[in-house]
PDB file of C-alpha atoms in Angstrom:
ATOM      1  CA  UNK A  19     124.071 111.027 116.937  1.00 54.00           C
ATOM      2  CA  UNK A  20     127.268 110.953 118.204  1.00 56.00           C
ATOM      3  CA  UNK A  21     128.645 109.279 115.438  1.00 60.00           C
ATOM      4  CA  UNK A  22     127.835 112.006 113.315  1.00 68.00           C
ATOM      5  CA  UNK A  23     125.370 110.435 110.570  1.00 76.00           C
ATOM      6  CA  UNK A  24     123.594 113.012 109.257  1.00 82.00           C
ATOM      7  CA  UNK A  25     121.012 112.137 106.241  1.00 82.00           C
ATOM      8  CA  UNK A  26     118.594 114.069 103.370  1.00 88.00           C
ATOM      9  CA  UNK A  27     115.346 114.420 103.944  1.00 90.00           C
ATOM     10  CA  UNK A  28     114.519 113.120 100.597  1.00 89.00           C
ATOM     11  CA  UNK A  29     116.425 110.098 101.350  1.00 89.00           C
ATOM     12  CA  UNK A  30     114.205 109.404 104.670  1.00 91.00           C
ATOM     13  CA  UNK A  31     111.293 110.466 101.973  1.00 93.00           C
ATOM     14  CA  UNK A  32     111.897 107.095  99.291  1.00 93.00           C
ATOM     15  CA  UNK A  33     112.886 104.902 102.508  1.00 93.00           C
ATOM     16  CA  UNK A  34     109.705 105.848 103.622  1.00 95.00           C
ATOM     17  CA  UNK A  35     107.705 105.596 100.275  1.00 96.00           C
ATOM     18  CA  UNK A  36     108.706 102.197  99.906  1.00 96.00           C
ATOM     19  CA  UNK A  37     107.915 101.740 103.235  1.00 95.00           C
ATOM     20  CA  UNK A  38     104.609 102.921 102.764  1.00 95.00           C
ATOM     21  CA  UNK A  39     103.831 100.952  99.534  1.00 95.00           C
ATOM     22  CA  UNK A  40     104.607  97.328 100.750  1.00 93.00           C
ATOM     23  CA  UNK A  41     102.848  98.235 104.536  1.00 92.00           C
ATOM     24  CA  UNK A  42      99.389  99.010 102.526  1.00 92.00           C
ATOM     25  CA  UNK A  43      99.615  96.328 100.025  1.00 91.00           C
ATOM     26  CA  UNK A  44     100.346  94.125 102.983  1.00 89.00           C
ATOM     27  CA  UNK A  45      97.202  95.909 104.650  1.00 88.00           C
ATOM     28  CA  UNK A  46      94.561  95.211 101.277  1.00 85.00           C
ATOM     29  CA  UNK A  47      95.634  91.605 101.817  1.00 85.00           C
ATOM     30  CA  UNK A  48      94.942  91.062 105.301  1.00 82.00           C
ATOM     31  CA  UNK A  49      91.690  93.256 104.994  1.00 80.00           C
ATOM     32  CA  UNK A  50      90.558  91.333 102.214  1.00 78.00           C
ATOM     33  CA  UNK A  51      91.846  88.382 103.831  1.00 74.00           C
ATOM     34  CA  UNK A  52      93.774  87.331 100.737  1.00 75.00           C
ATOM     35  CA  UNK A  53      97.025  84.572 101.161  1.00 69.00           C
ATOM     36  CA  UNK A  54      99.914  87.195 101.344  1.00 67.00           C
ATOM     37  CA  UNK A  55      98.442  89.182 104.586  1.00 63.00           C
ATOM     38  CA  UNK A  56      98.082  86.219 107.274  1.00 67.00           C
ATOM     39  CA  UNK A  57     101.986  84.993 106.051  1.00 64.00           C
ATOM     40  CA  UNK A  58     103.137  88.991 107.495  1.00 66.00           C
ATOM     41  CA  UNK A  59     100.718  89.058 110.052  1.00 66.00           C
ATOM     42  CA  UNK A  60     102.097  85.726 111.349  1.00 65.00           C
ATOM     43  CA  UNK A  61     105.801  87.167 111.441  1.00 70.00           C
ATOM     44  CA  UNK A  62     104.842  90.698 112.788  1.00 68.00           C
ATOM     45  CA  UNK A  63     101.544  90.112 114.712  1.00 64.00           C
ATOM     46  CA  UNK A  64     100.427  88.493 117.779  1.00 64.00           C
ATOM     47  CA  UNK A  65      98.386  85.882 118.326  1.00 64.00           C
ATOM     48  CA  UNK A  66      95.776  87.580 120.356  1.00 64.00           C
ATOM     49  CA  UNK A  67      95.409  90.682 117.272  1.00 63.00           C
ATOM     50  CA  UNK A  68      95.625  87.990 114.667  1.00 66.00           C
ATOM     51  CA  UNK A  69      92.552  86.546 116.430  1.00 62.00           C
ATOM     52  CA  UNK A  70      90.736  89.538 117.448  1.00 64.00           C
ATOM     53  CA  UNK A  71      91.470  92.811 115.399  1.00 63.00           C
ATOM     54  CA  UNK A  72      92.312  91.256 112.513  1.00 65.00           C
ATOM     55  CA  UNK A  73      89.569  88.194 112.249  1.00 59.00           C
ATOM     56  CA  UNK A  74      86.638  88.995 114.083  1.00 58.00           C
ATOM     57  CA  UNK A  75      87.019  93.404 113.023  1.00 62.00           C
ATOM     58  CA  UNK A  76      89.171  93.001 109.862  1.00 71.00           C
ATOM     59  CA  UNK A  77      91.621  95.359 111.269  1.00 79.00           C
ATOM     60  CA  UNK A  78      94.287  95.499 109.089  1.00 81.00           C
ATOM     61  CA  UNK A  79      98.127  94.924 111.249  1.00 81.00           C
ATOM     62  CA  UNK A  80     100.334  95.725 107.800  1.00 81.00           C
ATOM     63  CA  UNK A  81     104.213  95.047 108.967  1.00 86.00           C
ATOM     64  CA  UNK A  82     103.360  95.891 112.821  1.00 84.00           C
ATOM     65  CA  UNK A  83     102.373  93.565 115.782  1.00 78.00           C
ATOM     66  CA  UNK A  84      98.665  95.100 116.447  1.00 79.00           C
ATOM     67  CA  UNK A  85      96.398  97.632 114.685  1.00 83.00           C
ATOM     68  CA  UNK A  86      97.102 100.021 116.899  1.00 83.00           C
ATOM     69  CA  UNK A  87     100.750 100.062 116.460  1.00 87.00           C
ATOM     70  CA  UNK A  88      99.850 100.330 113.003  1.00 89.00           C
ATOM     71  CA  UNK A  89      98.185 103.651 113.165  1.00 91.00           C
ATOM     72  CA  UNK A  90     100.833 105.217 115.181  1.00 92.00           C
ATOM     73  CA  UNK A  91     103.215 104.841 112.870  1.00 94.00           C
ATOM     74  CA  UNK A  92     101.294 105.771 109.503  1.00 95.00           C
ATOM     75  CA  UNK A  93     100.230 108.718 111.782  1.00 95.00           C
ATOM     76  CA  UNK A  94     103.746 109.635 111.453  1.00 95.00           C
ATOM     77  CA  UNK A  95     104.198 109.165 107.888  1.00 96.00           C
ATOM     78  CA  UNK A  96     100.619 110.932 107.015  1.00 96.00           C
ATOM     79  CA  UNK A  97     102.459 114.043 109.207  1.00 96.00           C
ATOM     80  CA  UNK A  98     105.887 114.001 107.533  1.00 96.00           C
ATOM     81  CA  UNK A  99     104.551 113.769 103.993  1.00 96.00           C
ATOM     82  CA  UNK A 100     102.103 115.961 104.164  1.00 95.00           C
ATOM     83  CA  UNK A 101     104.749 118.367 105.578  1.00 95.00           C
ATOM     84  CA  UNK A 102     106.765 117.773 102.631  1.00 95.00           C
ATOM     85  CA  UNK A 103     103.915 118.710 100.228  1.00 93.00           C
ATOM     86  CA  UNK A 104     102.815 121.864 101.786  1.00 93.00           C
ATOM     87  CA  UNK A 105     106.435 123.492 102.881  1.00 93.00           C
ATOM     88  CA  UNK A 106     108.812 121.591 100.031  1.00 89.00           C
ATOM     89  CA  UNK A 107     108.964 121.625  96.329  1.00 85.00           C
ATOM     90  CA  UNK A 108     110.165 118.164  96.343  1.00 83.00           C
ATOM     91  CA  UNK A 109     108.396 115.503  94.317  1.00 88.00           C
ATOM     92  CA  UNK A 110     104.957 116.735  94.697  1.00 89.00           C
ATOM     93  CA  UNK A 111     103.406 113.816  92.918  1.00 91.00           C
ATOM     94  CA  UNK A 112     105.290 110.915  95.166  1.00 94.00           C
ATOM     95  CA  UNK A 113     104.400 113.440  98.248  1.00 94.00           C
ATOM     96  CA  UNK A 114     100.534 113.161  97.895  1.00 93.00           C
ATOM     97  CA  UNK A 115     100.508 110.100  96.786  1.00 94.00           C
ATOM     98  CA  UNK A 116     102.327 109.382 100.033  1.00 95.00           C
ATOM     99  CA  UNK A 117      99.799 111.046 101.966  1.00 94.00           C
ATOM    100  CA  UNK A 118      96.835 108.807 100.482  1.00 92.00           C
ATOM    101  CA  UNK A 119      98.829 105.551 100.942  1.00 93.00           C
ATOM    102  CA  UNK A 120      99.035 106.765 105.116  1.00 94.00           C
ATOM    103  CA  UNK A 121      95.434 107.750 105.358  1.00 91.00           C
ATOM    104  CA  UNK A 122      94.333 104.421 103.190  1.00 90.00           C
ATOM    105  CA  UNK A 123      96.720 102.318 105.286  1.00 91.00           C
ATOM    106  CA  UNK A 124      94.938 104.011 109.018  1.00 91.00           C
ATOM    107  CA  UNK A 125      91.795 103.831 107.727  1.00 87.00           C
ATOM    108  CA  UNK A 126      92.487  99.693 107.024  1.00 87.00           C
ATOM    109  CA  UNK A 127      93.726  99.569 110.355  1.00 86.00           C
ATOM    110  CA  UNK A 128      90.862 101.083 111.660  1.00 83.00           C
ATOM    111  CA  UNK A 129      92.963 102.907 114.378  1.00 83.00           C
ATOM    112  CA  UNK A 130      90.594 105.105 116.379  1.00 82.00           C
ATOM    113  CA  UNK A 131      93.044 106.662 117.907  1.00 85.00           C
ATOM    114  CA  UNK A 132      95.185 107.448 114.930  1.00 89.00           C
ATOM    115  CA  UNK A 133      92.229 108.574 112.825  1.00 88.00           C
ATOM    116  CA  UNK A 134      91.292 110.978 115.394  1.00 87.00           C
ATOM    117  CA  UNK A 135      95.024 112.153 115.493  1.00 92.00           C
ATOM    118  CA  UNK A 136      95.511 113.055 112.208  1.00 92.00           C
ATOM    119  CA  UNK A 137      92.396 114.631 111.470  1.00 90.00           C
ATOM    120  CA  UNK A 138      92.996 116.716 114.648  1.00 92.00           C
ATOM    121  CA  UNK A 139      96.712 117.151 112.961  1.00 93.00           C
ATOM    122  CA  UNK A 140      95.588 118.445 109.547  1.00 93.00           C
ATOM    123  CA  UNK A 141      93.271 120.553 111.264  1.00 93.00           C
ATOM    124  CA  UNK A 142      96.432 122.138 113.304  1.00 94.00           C
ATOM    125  CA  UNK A 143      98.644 122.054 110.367  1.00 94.00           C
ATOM    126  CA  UNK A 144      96.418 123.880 107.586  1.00 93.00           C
ATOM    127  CA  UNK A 145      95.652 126.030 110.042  1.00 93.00           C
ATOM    128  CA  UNK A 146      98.607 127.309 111.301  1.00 93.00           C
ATOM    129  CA  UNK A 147      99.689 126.951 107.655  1.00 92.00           C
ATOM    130  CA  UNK A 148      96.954 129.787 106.173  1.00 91.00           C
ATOM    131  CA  UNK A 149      97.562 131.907 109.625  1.00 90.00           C
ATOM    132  CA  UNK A 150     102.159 131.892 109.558  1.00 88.00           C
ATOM    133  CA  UNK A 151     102.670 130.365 105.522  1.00 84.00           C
ATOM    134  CA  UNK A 152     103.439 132.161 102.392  1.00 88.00           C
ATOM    135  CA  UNK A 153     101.260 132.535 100.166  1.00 90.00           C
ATOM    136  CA  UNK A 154     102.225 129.511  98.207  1.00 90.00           C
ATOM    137  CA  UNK A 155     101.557 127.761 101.337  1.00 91.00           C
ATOM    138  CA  UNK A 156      98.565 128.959 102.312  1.00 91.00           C
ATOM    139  CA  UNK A 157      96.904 128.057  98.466  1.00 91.00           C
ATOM    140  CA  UNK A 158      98.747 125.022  98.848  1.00 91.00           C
ATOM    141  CA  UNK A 159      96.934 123.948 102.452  1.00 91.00           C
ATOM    142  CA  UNK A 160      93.740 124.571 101.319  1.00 91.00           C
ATOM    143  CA  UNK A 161      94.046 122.256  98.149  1.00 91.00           C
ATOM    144  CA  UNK A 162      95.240 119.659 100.282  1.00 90.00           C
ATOM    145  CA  UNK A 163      92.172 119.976 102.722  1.00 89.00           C
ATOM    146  CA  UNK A 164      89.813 119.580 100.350  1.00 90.00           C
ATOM    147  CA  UNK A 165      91.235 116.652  98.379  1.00 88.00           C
ATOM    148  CA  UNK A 166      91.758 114.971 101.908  1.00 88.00           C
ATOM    149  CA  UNK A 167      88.084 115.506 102.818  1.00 86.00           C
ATOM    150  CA  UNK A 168      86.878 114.594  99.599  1.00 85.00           C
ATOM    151  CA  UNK A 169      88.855 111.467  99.383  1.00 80.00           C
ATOM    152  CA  UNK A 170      88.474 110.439 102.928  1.00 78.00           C
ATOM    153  CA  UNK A 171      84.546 111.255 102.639  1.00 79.00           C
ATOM    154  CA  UNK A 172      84.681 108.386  99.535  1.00 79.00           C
ATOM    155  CA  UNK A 173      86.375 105.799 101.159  1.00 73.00           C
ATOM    156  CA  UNK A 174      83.857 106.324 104.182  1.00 70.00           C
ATOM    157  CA  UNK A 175      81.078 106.112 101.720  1.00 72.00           C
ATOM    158  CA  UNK A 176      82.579 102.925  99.418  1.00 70.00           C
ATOM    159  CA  UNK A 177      83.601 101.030 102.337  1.00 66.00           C
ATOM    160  CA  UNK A 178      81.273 101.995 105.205  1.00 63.00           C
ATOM    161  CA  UNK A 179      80.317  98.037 105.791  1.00 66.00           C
ATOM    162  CA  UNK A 180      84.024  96.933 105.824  1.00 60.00           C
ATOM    163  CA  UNK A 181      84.771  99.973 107.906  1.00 64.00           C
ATOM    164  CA  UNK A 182      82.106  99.629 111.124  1.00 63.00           C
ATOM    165  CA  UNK A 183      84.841  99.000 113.697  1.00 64.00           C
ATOM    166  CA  UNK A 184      85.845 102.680 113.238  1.00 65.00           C
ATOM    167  CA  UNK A 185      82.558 104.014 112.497  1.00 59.00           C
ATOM    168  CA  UNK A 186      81.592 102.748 115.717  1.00 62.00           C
ATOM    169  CA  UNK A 187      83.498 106.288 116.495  1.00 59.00           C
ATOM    170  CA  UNK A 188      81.131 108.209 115.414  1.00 57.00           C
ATOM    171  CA  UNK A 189      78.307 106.553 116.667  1.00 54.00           C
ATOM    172  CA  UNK A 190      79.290 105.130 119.947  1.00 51.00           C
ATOM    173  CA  UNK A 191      81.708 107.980 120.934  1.00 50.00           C
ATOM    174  CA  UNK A 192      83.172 107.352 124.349  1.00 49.00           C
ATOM    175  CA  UNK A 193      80.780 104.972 125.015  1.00 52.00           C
ATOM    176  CA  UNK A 194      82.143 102.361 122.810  1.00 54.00           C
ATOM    177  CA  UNK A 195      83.461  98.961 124.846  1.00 55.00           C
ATOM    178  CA  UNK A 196      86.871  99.922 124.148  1.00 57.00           C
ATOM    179  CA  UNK A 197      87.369 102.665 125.934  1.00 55.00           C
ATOM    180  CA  UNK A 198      85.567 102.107 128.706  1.00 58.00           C
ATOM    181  CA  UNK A 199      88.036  98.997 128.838  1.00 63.00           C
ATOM    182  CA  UNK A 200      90.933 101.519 129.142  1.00 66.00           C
ATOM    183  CA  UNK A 201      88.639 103.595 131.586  1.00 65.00           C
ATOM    184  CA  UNK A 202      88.203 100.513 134.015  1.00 67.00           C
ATOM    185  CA  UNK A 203      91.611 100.049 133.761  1.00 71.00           C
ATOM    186  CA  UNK A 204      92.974 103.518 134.829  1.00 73.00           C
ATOM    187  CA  UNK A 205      90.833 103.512 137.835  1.00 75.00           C
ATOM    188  CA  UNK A 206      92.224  99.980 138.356  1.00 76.00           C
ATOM    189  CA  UNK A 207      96.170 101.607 138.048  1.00 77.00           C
ATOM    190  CA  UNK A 208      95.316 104.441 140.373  1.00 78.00           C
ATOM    191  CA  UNK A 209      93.653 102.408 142.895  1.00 78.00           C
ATOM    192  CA  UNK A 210      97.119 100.486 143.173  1.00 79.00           C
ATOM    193  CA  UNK A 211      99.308 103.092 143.132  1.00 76.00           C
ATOM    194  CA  UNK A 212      97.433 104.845 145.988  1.00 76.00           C
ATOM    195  CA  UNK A 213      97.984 102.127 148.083  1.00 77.00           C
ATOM    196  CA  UNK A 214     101.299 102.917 148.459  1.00 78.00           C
ATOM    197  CA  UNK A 215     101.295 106.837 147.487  1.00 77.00           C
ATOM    198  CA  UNK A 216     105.171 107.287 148.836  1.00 78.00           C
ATOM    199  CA  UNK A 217     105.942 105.513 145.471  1.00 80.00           C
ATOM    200  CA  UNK A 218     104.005 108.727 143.133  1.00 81.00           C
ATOM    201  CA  UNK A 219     107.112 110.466 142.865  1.00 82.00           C
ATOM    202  CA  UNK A 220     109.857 108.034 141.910  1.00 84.00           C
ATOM    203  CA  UNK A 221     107.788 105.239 140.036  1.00 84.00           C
ATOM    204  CA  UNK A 222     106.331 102.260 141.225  1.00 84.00           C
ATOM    205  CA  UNK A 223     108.804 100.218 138.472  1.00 82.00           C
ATOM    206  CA  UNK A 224     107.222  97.294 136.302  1.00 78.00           C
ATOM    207  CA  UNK A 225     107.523  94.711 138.704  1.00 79.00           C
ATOM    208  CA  UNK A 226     104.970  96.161 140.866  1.00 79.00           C
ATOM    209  CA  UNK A 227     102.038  95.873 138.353  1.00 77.00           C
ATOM    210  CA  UNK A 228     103.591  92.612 137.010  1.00 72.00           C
ATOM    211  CA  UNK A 229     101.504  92.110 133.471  1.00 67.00           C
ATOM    212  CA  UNK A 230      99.482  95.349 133.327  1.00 68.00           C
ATOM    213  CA  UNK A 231     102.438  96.842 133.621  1.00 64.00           C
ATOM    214  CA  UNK A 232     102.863  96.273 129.561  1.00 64.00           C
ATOM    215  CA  UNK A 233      99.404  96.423 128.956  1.00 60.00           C
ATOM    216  CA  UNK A 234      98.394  99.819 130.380  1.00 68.00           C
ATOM    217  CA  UNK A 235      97.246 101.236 126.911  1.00 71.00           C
ATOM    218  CA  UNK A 236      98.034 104.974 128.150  1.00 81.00           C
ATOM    219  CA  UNK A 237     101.406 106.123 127.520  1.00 86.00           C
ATOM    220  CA  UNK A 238     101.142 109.041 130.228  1.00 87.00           C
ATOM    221  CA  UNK A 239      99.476 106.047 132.308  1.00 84.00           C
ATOM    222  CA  UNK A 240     102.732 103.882 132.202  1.00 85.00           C
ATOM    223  CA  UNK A 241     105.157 106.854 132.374  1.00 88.00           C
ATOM    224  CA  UNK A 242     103.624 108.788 135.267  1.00 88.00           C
ATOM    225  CA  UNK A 243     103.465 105.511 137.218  1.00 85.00           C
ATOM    226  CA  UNK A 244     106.197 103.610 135.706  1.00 87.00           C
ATOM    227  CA  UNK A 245     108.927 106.008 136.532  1.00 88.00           C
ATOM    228  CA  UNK A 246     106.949 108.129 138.679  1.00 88.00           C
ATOM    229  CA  UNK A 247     105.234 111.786 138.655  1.00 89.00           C
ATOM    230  CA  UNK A 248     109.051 113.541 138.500  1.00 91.00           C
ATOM    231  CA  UNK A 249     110.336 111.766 135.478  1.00 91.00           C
ATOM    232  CA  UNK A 250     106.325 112.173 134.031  1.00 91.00           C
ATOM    233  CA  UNK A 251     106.629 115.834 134.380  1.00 93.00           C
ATOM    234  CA  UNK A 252     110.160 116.260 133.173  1.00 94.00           C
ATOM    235  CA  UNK A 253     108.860 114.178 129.700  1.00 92.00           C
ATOM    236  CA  UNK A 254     105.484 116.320 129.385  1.00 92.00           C
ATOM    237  CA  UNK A 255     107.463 119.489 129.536  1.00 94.00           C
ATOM    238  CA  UNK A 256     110.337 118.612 127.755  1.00 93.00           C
ATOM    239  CA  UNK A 257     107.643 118.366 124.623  1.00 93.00           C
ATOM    240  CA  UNK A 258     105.645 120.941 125.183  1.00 93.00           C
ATOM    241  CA  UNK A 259     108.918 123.985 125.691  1.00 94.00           C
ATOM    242  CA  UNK A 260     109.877 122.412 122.658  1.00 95.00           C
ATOM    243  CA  UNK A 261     106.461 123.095 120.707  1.00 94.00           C
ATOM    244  CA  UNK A 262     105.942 126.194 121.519  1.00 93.00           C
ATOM    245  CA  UNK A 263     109.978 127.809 120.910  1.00 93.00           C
ATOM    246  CA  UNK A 264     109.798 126.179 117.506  1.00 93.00           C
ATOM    247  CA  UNK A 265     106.114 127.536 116.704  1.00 91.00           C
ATOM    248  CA  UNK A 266     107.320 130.867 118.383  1.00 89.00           C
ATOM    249  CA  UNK A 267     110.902 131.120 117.208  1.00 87.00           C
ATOM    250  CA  UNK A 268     110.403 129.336 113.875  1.00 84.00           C
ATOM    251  CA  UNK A 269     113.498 131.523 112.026  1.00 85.00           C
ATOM    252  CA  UNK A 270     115.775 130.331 114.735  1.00 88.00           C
ATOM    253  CA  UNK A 271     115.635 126.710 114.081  1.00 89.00           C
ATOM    254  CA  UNK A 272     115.979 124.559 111.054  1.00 89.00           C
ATOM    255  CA  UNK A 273     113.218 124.665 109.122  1.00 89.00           C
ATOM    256  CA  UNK A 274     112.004 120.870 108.963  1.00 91.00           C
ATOM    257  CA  UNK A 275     111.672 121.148 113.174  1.00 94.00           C
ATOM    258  CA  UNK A 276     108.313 122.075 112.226  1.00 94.00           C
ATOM    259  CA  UNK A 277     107.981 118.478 110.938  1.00 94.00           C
ATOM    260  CA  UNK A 278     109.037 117.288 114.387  1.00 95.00           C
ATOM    261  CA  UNK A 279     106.433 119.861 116.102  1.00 96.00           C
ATOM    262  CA  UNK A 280     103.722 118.895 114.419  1.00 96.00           C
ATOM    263  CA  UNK A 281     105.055 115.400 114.742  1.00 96.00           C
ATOM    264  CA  UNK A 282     105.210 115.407 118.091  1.00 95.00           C
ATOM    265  CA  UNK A 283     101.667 117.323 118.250  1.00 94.00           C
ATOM    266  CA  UNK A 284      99.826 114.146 116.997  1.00 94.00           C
ATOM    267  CA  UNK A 285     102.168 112.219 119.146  1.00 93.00           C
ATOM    268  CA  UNK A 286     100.354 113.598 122.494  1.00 92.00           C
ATOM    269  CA  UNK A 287      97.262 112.719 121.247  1.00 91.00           C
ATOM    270  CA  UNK A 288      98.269 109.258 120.207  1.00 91.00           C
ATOM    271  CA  UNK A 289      99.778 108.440 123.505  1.00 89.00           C
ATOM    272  CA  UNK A 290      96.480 108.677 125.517  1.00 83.00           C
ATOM    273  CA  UNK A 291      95.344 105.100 124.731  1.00 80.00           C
ATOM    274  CA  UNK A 292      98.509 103.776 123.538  1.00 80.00           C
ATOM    275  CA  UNK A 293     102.173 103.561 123.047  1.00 82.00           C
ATOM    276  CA  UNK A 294     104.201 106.401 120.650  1.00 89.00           C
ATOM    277  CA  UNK A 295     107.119 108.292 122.427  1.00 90.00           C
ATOM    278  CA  UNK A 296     107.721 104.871 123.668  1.00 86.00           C
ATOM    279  CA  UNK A 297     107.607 102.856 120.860  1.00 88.00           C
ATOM    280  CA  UNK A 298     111.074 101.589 119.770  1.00 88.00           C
ATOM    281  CA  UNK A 299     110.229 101.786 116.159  1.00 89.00           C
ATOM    282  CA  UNK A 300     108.890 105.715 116.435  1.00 92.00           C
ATOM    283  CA  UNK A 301     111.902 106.590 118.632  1.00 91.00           C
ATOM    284  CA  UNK A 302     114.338 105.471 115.967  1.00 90.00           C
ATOM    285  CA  UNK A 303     112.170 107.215 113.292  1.00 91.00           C
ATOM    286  CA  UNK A 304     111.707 110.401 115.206  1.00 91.00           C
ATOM    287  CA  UNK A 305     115.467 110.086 116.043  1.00 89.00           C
ATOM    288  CA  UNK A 306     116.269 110.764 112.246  1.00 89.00           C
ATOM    289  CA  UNK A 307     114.431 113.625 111.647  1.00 91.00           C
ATOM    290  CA  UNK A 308     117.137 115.681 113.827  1.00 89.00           C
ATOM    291  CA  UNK A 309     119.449 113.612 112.045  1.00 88.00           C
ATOM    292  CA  UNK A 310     118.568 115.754 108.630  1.00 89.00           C
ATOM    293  CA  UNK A 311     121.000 117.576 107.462  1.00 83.00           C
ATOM    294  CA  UNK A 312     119.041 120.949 106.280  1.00 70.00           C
ATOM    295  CA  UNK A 313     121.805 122.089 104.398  1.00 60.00           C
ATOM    296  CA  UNK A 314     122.747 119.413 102.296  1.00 48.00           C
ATOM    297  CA  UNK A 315     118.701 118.691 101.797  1.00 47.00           C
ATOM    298  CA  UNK A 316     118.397 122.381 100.796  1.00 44.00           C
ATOM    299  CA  UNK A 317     121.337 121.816  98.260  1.00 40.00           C
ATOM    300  CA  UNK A 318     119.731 118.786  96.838  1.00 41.00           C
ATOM    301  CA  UNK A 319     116.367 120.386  96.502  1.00 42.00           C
ATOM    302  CA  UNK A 320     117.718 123.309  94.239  1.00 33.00           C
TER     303      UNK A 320
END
């Protein structure tokens, strides 16, 4: 930042296109369990998601380490495309095509989490869309919701075998094994931490949960505890002032922070059972976006 790079939003848009396109051909391999997909989930995956998510639930890892990593990031994507089609001109075609290759590539990853955050997101973002858009917007949201339902509704109905890790959603609910994993394993942190309850404020550092310490799942978990309550605060806040000046003050600030709100909107949900402000990948990605350059992006638009 310092350095002064500044880039076009379109130009994050192909990096990210081409991104998108090899991470979900990468993903029909590995859930069809074709050649190609265990050669990049052997150079980006684990051993233990190789074995688990991706063998015994045919969770697909694409070009990250674990399913869930996998979702977080297409999360992102799905949010800044879908941005792009409802508030830009730009390549509508490439934009919702975009948007289909994020959804297809979560849905093959059969991220939970990541499902739930994006249908929570499009939710958020049509309707604050219908409520503060134009009226180019507004028409423009509501196509977009129903092609989204209709086309997530048939990939539900065409693949609903392949797909019953993440159906076990919807008929589990918060009774499925997972989370009650990440349940057992809260109580487990707190129960720790409360034996020495001087520590809350500054952070117990890694050291004192040794492994878990990298394995706690819940973002808020790790950074409450990590680097204690203060620090926890301090990062909750810092996103949420942010959130609501943008929402509130929209005409003061460029006009792709609304990206980064609704961004970082999906990002709070995300970071419940796992990793996103944290994630080295995300933070270099989310560090772009106030790398844009509005007016050279609005230039190139015209």
């Amino acid at each position: 930042m310092i350095a002064g790079v500044r880039f076009k939003i379109n130009e994050l848009a192909t990096i990210f296109f081409i991104y998108l396109i090899i991470d979900v051909l990468v993903s029909f391999s590995q859930f069809l369990h074709l050649g190609p997909g265990s050669f990049f989930a052997n150079i980006y995956g684990s051993a233990a998601h190789i074995e688990r998510s991706l063998g015994l639930s045919s969770r697909a890892m694409g070009l990250s380490s674990g399913p869930g990593q996998h979702g977080s990031i297409l999360a992102l994507f799905y949010v800044f495309f879908l941005y792009l089609l409802i508030y830009t001109d730009v390549n509508k075609f490439r934009n919702i095509f975009s948007v289909f290759l994020a959804l297809i590539g979560i849905l093959l990853a059969q991220s939970q989490t990541s499902f739930i955050a994006i249908t929570l997101g499009t939710i958020f973002i049509i309707f604050y869309s219908i409520v503060n858009g134009t009226v180019k917007e507004r028409r423009t949201s509501l196509v977009v919701f129903i092609l989204l339902l209709f086309g997530a509704s048939s990939i539900f109905i065409i693949f609903l075998d392949e797909l019953r890790y993440l159906y076990s959603l919807i008929e589990l609910g918060l009774e499925r094994n997972s989370y009650q994993v990440r349940v057992g394993r809260t109580t487990y942190v707190w129960s720790l931490a409360t034996s020495t309850p001087l520590l809350l404020l500054i952070g117990y550092g890694k050291d004192f949960f040794g492994t878990l310490s990298g394995a706690m799942d819940n973002e808020y978990l790790y950074i409450f505890f990590i680097y204690g309550f203060f620090v926890g605060i301090l990062f909750v806040l810092a996103i949420i002032i942010f959130v609501i000046k943008v929402l509130w003050q929209r005409s003061q600030y460029p006009k792709h922070y609304l990206m980064i709100v609704f961004t970082f909107l999906i990002g709070l949900v995300i970071a419940f059972p796992t990793a996103f402000f944290t994630d080295p990948r995300l933070i270099i990605l989310m560090t772009s976006y106030f790398l844009i350059d509005e007016a050279k992006s609005i230039q190139q638009n015209v």
